[in-house]
């Protein structure tokens, strides 16, 4: 959705409210995805000088556990608030996605907020033990003897020592 922010700053009197579907399925959120369309709620109101905008949405995020690679599904909520004045429209450092006409790309703004909101490391559970480095199975299912890992390097060092003594 596009919102004519320049026009609203210049001539908006009544509060603006919109609910619209937003398709973010093509976006990548640090490896996670939002495959289903999201319903976003956008509001704008002005006191004659400053425009206050809010953007809200809830999405089901699909990702993969960073430790065991199992699929992870979690709900994320965006609740963003922003104020803008007329001079912000020509500020190259203004953080919201505006085009040269002063139109706000609300879909892109929502996408930015989700990118900020979704953790870069997703876990299936906070205490996920991850995968065994030897057999590649989940640690909970793996049957590798635990002591092998500790003794192998020591034996290798001993073998070198022995070869030096000989
Ligand atoms: Zn996991
Ligand atoms: Zn194992």
PDB file of C-alpha atoms and ligand atoms in Angstrom:
ATOM      1  CA  UNK A   1       0.000   0.000   0.000  1.00  0.00           C
ATOM      2  CA  UNK A   2       1.153   3.532  -0.803  1.00  0.00           C
ATOM      3  CA  UNK A   3       0.297   6.419   1.504  1.00  0.00           C
ATOM      4  CA  UNK A   4       0.571   9.978   0.227  1.00  0.00           C
ATOM      5  CA  UNK A   5       2.397  11.387   3.243  1.00  0.00           C
ATOM      6  CA  UNK A   6       3.203  14.729   1.603  1.00  0.00           C
ATOM      7  CA  UNK A   7      -0.448  15.366   0.857  1.00  0.00           C
ATOM      8  CA  UNK A   8      -1.507  14.272   4.341  1.00  0.00           C
ATOM      9  CA  UNK A   9       1.003  16.612   5.987  1.00  0.00           C
ATOM     10  CA  UNK A  10      -0.172  19.481   3.792  1.00  0.00           C
ATOM     11  CA  UNK A  11      -3.915  18.908   3.859  1.00  0.00           C
ATOM     12  CA  UNK A  12      -4.836  16.001   6.135  1.00  0.00           C
ATOM     13  CA  UNK A  13      -7.405  16.897   8.747  1.00  0.00           C
ATOM     14  CA  UNK A  14      -9.262  13.691   9.582  1.00  0.00           C
ATOM     15  CA  UNK A  15      -7.441  10.640  10.949  1.00  0.00           C
ATOM     16  CA  UNK A  16      -6.663   8.038   8.292  1.00  0.00           C
ATOM     17  CA  UNK A  17      -7.217   4.339   8.939  1.00  0.00           C
ATOM     18  CA  UNK A  18      -6.530   1.407   6.635  1.00  0.00           C
ATOM     19  CA  UNK A  19      -6.494  -2.353   6.979  1.00  0.00           C
ATOM     20  CA  UNK A  20      -4.883  -4.097   4.060  1.00  0.00           C
ATOM     21  CA  UNK A  21      -3.392  -7.476   3.120  1.00  0.00           C
ATOM     22  CA  UNK A  22       0.347  -7.531   2.667  1.00  0.00           C
ATOM     23  CA  UNK A  23       2.248 -10.293   0.891  1.00  0.00           C
ATOM     24  CA  UNK A  24       5.755 -10.662   2.340  1.00  0.00           C
ATOM     25  CA  UNK A  25       6.331 -14.200   1.028  1.00  0.00           C
ATOM     26  CA  UNK A  26       9.107 -13.133  -1.379  1.00  0.00           C
ATOM     27  CA  UNK A  27      11.161 -11.480   1.378  1.00  0.00           C
ATOM     28  CA  UNK A  28      13.997 -13.079   3.289  1.00  0.00           C
ATOM     29  CA  UNK A  29      14.171 -12.320   7.015  1.00  0.00           C
ATOM     30  CA  UNK A  30      17.673 -13.555   7.859  1.00  0.00           C
ATOM     31  CA  UNK A  31      16.741 -17.022   6.594  1.00  0.00           C
ATOM     32  CA  UNK A  32      13.179 -16.979   7.936  1.00  0.00           C
ATOM     33  CA  UNK A  33      10.052 -16.482   5.823  1.00  0.00           C
ATOM     34  CA  UNK A  34       6.493 -15.242   6.144  1.00  0.00           C
ATOM     35  CA  UNK A  35       4.675 -17.447   3.598  1.00  0.00           C
ATOM     36  CA  UNK A  36       1.084 -16.393   4.327  1.00  0.00           C
ATOM     37  CA  UNK A  37      -0.327 -12.929   3.619  1.00  0.00           C
ATOM     38  CA  UNK A  38      -0.382 -10.628   6.642  1.00  0.00           C
ATOM     39  CA  UNK A  39      -3.168  -8.232   7.576  1.00  0.00           C
ATOM     40  CA  UNK A  40      -1.637  -4.873   8.397  1.00  0.00           C
ATOM     41  CA  UNK A  41      -3.353  -1.988  10.178  1.00  0.00           C
ATOM     42  CA  UNK A  42      -2.110   1.505   9.373  1.00  0.00           C
ATOM     43  CA  UNK A  43      -3.210   4.706  11.075  1.00  0.00           C
ATOM     44  CA  UNK A  44      -2.192   8.311  10.564  1.00  0.00           C
ATOM     45  CA  UNK A  45      -3.308  11.443  12.353  1.00  0.00           C
ATOM     46  CA  UNK A  46      -2.064  14.982  12.358  1.00  0.00           C
ATOM     47  CA  UNK A  47      -2.121  17.905  14.770  1.00  0.00           C
ATOM     48  CA  UNK A  48      -1.566  20.303  11.886  1.00  0.00           C
ATOM     49  CA  UNK A  49       2.204  20.160  12.121  1.00  0.00           C
ATOM     50  CA  UNK A  50       3.290  16.646  12.914  1.00  0.00           C
ATOM     51  CA  UNK A  51       1.890  13.381  11.556  1.00  0.00           C
ATOM     52  CA  UNK A  52       1.797  10.409  13.877  1.00  0.00           C
ATOM     53  CA  UNK A  53       1.683   7.046  12.122  1.00  0.00           C
ATOM     54  CA  UNK A  54       1.228   3.599  13.588  1.00  0.00           C
ATOM     55  CA  UNK A  55       1.597   0.255  11.869  1.00  0.00           C
ATOM     56  CA  UNK A  56       0.518  -3.060  13.358  1.00  0.00           C
ATOM     57  CA  UNK A  57       0.585  -6.617  12.070  1.00  0.00           C
ATOM     58  CA  UNK A  58       0.919 -10.182  13.260  1.00  0.00           C
ATOM     59  CA  UNK A  59       2.611 -12.878  11.214  1.00  0.00           C
ATOM     60  CA  UNK A  60       3.416 -16.562  11.391  1.00  0.00           C
ATOM     61  CA  UNK A  61       7.155 -16.818  10.793  1.00  0.00           C
ATOM     62  CA  UNK A  62       8.669 -20.023   9.380  1.00  0.00           C
ATOM     63  CA  UNK A  63      12.326 -20.711   9.967  1.00  0.00           C
ATOM     64  CA  UNK A  64      14.771 -23.383  10.957  1.00  0.00           C
ATOM     65  CA  UNK A  65      16.356 -24.113  14.354  1.00  0.00           C
ATOM     66  CA  UNK A  66      19.932 -22.809  14.321  1.00  0.00           C
ATOM     67  CA  UNK A  67      21.126 -25.845  16.302  1.00  0.00           C
ATOM     68  CA  UNK A  68      19.186 -28.927  15.082  1.00  0.00           C
ATOM     69  CA  UNK A  69      17.790 -27.552  11.757  1.00  0.00           C
ATOM     70  CA  UNK A  70      14.218 -28.619  12.639  1.00  0.00           C
ATOM     71  CA  UNK A  71      11.449 -26.390  11.245  1.00  0.00           C
ATOM     72  CA  UNK A  72      10.462 -23.604  13.638  1.00  0.00           C
ATOM     73  CA  UNK A  73       7.176 -21.701  13.550  1.00  0.00           C
ATOM     74  CA  UNK A  74       6.576 -18.672  15.730  1.00  0.00           C
ATOM     75  CA  UNK A  75       4.242 -15.730  15.844  1.00  0.00           C
ATOM     76  CA  UNK A  76       5.732 -12.251  15.630  1.00  0.00           C
ATOM     77  CA  UNK A  77       3.927  -8.989  16.220  1.00  0.00           C
ATOM     78  CA  UNK A  78       4.934  -5.626  14.826  1.00  0.00           C
ATOM     79  CA  UNK A  79       3.778  -2.466  16.561  1.00  0.00           C
ATOM     80  CA  UNK A  80       5.608   0.501  15.139  1.00  0.00           C
ATOM     81  CA  UNK A  81       5.043   4.189  15.681  1.00  0.00           C
ATOM     82  CA  UNK A  82       6.564   7.091  13.791  1.00  0.00           C
ATOM     83  CA  UNK A  83       6.150  10.837  13.648  1.00  0.00           C
ATOM     84  CA  UNK A  84       6.981  12.908  10.578  1.00  0.00           C
ATOM     85  CA  UNK A  85       7.108  16.621   9.796  1.00  0.00           C
ATOM     86  CA  UNK A  86       7.182  18.292   6.436  1.00  0.00           C
ATOM     87  CA  UNK A  87      10.954  18.792   6.473  1.00  0.00           C
ATOM     88  CA  UNK A  88      11.459  15.014   6.966  1.00  0.00           C
ATOM     89  CA  UNK A  89      10.106  14.439   3.443  1.00  0.00           C
ATOM     90  CA  UNK A  90      13.254  15.932   1.919  1.00  0.00           C
ATOM     91  CA  UNK A  91      15.672  14.494   4.475  1.00  0.00           C
ATOM     92  CA  UNK A  92      17.813  11.815   2.762  1.00  0.00           C
ATOM     93  CA  UNK A  93      18.399  10.195   6.172  1.00  0.00           C
ATOM     94  CA  UNK A  94      14.692   9.791   6.916  1.00  0.00           C
ATOM     95  CA  UNK A  95      14.308   6.157   7.910  1.00  0.00           C
ATOM     96  CA  UNK A  96      10.959   5.312   6.335  1.00  0.00           C
ATOM     97  CA  UNK A  97      10.739   4.198   2.682  1.00  0.00           C
ATOM     98  CA  UNK A  98       9.539   7.305   0.826  1.00  0.00           C
ATOM     99  CA  UNK A  99       9.685   7.983  -2.875  1.00  0.00           C
ATOM    100  CA  UNK A 100      10.563  11.364  -4.377  1.00  0.00           C
ATOM    101  CA  UNK A 101       6.866  12.345  -4.447  1.00  0.00           C
ATOM    102  CA  UNK A 102       6.553  11.857  -0.699  1.00  0.00           C
ATOM    103  CA  UNK A 103       4.615   8.595  -0.970  1.00  0.00           C
ATOM    104  CA  UNK A 104       5.247   6.161   1.867  1.00  0.00           C
ATOM    105  CA  UNK A 105       5.617   2.507   0.863  1.00  0.00           C
ATOM    106  CA  UNK A 106       3.778   0.949   3.806  1.00  0.00           C
ATOM    107  CA  UNK A 107       4.456  -2.654   2.679  1.00  0.00           C
ATOM    108  CA  UNK A 108       8.175  -1.946   2.638  1.00  0.00           C
ATOM    109  CA  UNK A 109       7.969  -0.275   6.032  1.00  0.00           C
ATOM    110  CA  UNK A 110       6.234  -3.391   7.409  1.00  0.00           C
ATOM    111  CA  UNK A 111       8.906  -5.595   5.901  1.00  0.00           C
ATOM    112  CA  UNK A 112      11.631  -3.482   7.595  1.00  0.00           C
ATOM    113  CA  UNK A 113       9.858  -3.774  10.931  1.00  0.00           C
ATOM    114  CA  UNK A 114       9.591  -7.561  10.667  1.00  0.00           C
ATOM    115  CA  UNK A 115      13.261  -7.800   9.750  1.00  0.00           C
ATOM    116  CA  UNK A 116      14.023  -5.840  12.917  1.00  0.00           C
ATOM    117  CA  UNK A 117      11.607  -7.925  15.001  1.00  0.00           C
ATOM    118  CA  UNK A 118      12.463 -11.498  13.944  1.00  0.00           C
ATOM    119  CA  UNK A 119      15.461 -12.923  15.860  1.00  0.00           C
ATOM    120  CA  UNK A 120      18.394 -13.754  13.590  1.00  0.00           C
ATOM    121  CA  UNK A 121      18.872 -17.000  15.540  1.00  0.00           C
ATOM    122  CA  UNK A 122      15.735 -19.123  15.827  1.00  0.00           C
ATOM    123  CA  UNK A 123      15.626 -22.134  18.149  1.00  0.00           C
ATOM    124  CA  UNK A 124      13.062 -24.978  18.338  1.00  0.00           C
ATOM    125  CA  UNK A 125      13.352 -24.704  22.122  1.00  0.00           C
ATOM    126  CA  UNK A 126      15.672 -22.625  24.340  1.00  0.00           C
ATOM    127  CA  UNK A 127      17.474 -25.760  25.548  1.00  0.00           C
ATOM    128  CA  UNK A 128      17.833 -27.494  22.157  1.00  0.00           C
ATOM    129  CA  UNK A 129      21.009 -29.597  22.410  1.00  0.00           C
ATOM    130  CA  UNK A 130      21.694 -29.442  18.671  1.00  0.00           C
ATOM    131  CA  UNK A 131      23.299 -32.103  16.523  1.00  0.00           C
ATOM    132  CA  UNK A 132      26.081 -34.562  17.346  1.00  0.00           C
ATOM    133  CA  UNK A 133      29.226 -33.483  15.429  1.00  0.00           C
ATOM    134  CA  UNK A 134      30.184 -37.127  14.803  1.00  0.00           C
ATOM    135  CA  UNK A 135      27.011 -38.926  13.648  1.00  0.00           C
ATOM    136  CA  UNK A 136      24.967 -35.873  12.619  1.00  0.00           C
ATOM    137  CA  UNK A 137      21.923 -37.056  14.567  1.00  0.00           C
ATOM    138  CA  UNK A 138      20.197 -34.985  17.213  1.00  0.00           C
ATOM    139  CA  UNK A 139      22.105 -35.245  20.479  1.00  0.00           C
ATOM    140  CA  UNK A 140      18.987 -36.656  22.185  1.00  0.00           C
ATOM    141  CA  UNK A 141      18.869 -39.556  19.658  1.00  0.00           C
ATOM    142  CA  UNK A 142      22.572 -40.152  19.138  1.00  0.00           C
ATOM    143  CA  UNK A 143      24.285 -43.209  20.682  1.00  0.00           C
ATOM    144  CA  UNK A 144      27.938 -42.155  20.267  1.00  0.00           C
ATOM    145  CA  UNK A 145      29.993 -42.928  23.400  1.00  0.00           C
ATOM    146  CA  UNK A 146      30.610 -39.594  25.128  1.00  0.00           C
ATOM    147  CA  UNK A 147      34.212 -40.281  26.240  1.00  0.00           C
ATOM    148  CA  UNK A 148      35.587 -40.913  22.704  1.00  0.00           C
ATOM    149  CA  UNK A 149      35.810 -37.203  22.003  1.00  0.00           C
ATOM    150  CA  UNK A 150      37.900 -36.542  25.145  1.00  0.00           C
ATOM    151  CA  UNK A 151      40.462 -39.339  24.733  1.00  0.00           C
ATOM    152  CA  UNK A 152      41.147 -39.247  20.999  1.00  0.00           C
ATOM    153  CA  UNK A 153      43.295 -36.072  20.943  1.00  0.00           C
ATOM    154  CA  UNK A 154      45.209 -37.218  24.063  1.00  0.00           C
ATOM    155  CA  UNK A 155      46.030 -40.551  22.413  1.00  0.00           C
ATOM    156  CA  UNK A 156      47.268 -38.788  19.313  1.00  0.00           C
ATOM    157  CA  UNK A 157      49.622 -36.648  21.384  1.00  0.00           C
ATOM    158  CA  UNK A 158      50.846 -39.731  23.269  1.00  0.00           C
ATOM    159  CA  UNK A 159      51.512 -41.486  19.980  1.00  0.00           C
ATOM    160  CA  UNK A 160      53.750 -38.590  18.872  1.00  0.00           C
ATOM    161  CA  UNK A 161      55.613 -38.665  22.193  1.00  0.00           C
ATOM    162  CA  UNK A 162      56.155 -42.409  21.846  1.00  0.00           C
ATOM    163  CA  UNK A 163      57.463 -42.029  18.327  1.00  0.00           C
ATOM    164  CA  UNK A 164      59.924 -39.355  19.569  1.00  0.00           C
ATOM    165  CA  UNK A 165      61.162 -41.612  22.365  1.00  0.00           C
ATOM    166  CA  UNK A 166      61.796 -44.405  19.924  1.00  0.00           C
TER     167      UNK A 166
HETATM  168 ZN1  LIG B   1      16.525 -27.388  17.698  1.00  0.00          ZN
HETATM  169 ZN1  LIG B   2      26.484 -39.054  17.682  1.00  0.00          ZN
END
